[in-house]
PDB file of C-alpha atoms in Angstrom:
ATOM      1  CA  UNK N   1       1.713   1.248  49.311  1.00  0.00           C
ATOM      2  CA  UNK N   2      -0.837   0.988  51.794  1.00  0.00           C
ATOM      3  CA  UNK N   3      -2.246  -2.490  50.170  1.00  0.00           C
ATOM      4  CA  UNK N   4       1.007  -3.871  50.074  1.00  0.00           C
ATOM      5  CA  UNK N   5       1.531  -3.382  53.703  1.00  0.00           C
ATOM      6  CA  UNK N   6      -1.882  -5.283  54.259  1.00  0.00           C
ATOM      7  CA  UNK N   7      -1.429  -7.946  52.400  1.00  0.00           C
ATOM      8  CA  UNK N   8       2.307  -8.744  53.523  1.00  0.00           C
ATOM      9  CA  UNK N   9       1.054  -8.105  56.956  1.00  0.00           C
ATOM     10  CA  UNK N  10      -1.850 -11.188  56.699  1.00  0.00           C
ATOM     11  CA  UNK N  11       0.021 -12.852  54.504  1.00  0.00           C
ATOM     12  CA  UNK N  12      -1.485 -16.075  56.320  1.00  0.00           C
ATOM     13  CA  UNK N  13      -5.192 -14.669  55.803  1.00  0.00           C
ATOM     14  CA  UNK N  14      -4.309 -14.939  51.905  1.00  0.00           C
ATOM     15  CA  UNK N  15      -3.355 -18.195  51.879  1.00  0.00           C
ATOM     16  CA  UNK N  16      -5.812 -19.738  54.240  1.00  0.00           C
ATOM     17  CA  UNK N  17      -8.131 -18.619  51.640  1.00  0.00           C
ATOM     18  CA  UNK N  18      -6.240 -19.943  48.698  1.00  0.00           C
ATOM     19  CA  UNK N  19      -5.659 -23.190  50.704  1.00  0.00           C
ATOM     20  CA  UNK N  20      -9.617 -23.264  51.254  1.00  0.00           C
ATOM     21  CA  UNK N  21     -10.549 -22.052  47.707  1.00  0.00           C
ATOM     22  CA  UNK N  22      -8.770 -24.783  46.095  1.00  0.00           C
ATOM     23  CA  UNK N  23      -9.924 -27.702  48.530  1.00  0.00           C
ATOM     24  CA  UNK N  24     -13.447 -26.458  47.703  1.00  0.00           C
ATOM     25  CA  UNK N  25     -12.336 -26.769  43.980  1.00  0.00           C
ATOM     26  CA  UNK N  26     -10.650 -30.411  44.501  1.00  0.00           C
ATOM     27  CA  UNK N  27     -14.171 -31.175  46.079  1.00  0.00           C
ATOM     28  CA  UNK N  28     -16.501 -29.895  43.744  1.00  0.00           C
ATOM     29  CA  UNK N  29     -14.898 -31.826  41.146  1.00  0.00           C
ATOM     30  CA  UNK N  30     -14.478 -35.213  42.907  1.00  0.00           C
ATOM     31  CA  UNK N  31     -18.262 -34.934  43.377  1.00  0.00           C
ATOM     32  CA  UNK N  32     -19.287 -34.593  40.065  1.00  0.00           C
ATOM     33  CA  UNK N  33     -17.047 -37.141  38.907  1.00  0.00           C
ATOM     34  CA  UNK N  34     -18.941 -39.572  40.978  1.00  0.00           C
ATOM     35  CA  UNK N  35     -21.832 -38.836  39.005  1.00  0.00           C
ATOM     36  CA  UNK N  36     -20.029 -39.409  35.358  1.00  0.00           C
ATOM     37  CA  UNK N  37     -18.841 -42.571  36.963  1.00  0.00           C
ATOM     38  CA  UNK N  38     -22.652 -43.324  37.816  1.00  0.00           C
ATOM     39  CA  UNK N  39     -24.041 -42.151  34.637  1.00  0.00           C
ATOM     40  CA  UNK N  40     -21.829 -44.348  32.208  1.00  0.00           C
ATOM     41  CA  UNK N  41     -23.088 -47.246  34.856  1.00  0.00           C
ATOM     42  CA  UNK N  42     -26.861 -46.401  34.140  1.00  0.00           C
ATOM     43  CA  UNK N  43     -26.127 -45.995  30.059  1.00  0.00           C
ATOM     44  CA  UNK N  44     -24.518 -49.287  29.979  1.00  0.00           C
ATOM     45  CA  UNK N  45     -27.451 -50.861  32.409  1.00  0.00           C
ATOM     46  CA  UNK N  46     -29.697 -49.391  30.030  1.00  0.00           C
ATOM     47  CA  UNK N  47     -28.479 -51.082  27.133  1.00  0.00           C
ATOM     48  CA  UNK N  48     -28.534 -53.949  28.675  1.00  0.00           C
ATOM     49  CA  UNK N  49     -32.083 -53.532  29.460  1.00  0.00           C
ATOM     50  CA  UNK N  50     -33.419 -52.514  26.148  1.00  0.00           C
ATOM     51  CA  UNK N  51     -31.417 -55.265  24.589  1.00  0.00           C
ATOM     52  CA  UNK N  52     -33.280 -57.677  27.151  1.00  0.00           C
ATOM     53  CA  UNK N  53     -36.706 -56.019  26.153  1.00  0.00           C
ATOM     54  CA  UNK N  54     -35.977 -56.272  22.323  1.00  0.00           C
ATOM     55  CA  UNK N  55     -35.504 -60.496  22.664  1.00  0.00           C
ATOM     56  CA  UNK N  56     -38.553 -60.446  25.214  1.00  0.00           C
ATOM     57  CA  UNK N  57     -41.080 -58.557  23.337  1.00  0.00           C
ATOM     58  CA  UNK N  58     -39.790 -58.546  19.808  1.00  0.00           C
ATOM     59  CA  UNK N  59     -40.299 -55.611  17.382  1.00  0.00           C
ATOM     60  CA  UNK N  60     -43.198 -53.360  16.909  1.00  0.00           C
ATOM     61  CA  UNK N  61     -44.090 -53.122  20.716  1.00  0.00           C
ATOM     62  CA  UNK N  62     -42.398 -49.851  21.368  1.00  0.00           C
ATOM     63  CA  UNK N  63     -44.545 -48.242  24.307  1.00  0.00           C
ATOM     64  CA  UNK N  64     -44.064 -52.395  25.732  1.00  0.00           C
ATOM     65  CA  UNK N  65     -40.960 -52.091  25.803  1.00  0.00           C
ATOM     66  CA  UNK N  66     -40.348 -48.671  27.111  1.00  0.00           C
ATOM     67  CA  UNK N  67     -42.429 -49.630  29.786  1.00  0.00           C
ATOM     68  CA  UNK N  68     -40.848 -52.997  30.609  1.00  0.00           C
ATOM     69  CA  UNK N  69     -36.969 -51.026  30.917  1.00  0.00           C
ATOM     70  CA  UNK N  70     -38.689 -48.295  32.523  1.00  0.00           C
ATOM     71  CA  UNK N  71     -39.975 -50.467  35.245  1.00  0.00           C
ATOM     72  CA  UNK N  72     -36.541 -52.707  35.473  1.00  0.00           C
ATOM     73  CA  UNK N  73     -34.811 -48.867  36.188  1.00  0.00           C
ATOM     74  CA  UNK N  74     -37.388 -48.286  38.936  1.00  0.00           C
ATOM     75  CA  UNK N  75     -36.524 -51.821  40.239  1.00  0.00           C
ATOM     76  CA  UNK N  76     -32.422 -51.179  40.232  1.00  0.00           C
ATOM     77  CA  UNK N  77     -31.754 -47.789  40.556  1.00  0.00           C
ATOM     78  CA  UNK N  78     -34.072 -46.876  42.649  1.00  0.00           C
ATOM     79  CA  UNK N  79     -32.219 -43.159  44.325  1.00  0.00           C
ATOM     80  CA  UNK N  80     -31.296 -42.637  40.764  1.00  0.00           C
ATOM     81  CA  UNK N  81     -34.909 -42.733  39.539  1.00  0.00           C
ATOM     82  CA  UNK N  82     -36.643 -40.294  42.311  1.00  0.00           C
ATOM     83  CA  UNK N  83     -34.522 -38.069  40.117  1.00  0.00           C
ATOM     84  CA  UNK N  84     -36.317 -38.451  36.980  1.00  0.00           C
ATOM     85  CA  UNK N  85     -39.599 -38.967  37.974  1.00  0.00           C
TER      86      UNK N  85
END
């Protein structure tokens, strides 16, 4: 009976935290949904890229052309690539 009394006495405190529980929720994912968003930008850059590399250099220059996209994803997504390297 006692924890009733508490909790219908702060009634507020409960849901200030709910309220503040679920905006921290709501933010979490809105932030990593920016980086899907950015991700399927970099795949599709990439393609782009190694599709470049593949007319450019032609076949059996692998470590070329891993080298040429490599530095073209140093060149445009440069915050992006202090992350991988």
């Amino acid at each position: 009976m006692r924890y009733a009394e508490m909790i219908m006495e702060n009634w507020y405190y409960w849901l200030r935290l709910w309220l503040w529980l679920h905006w921290q929720r709501q933010r979490r994912r809105d932030f990593w949904k920016c980086f899907a968003e950015q991700r399927e930008k970099v795949k599709e850059w990439l393609l782009l890229a190694v599709t470049e590399a593949e007319k450019e250099l032609g076949s059996g220059t692998g470590q070329l052309k891993l080298r040429y996209v490599y530095d073209l994803f140093l060149r445009r997504f440069p915050a992006v690539a202090k992350g991988y390297t």
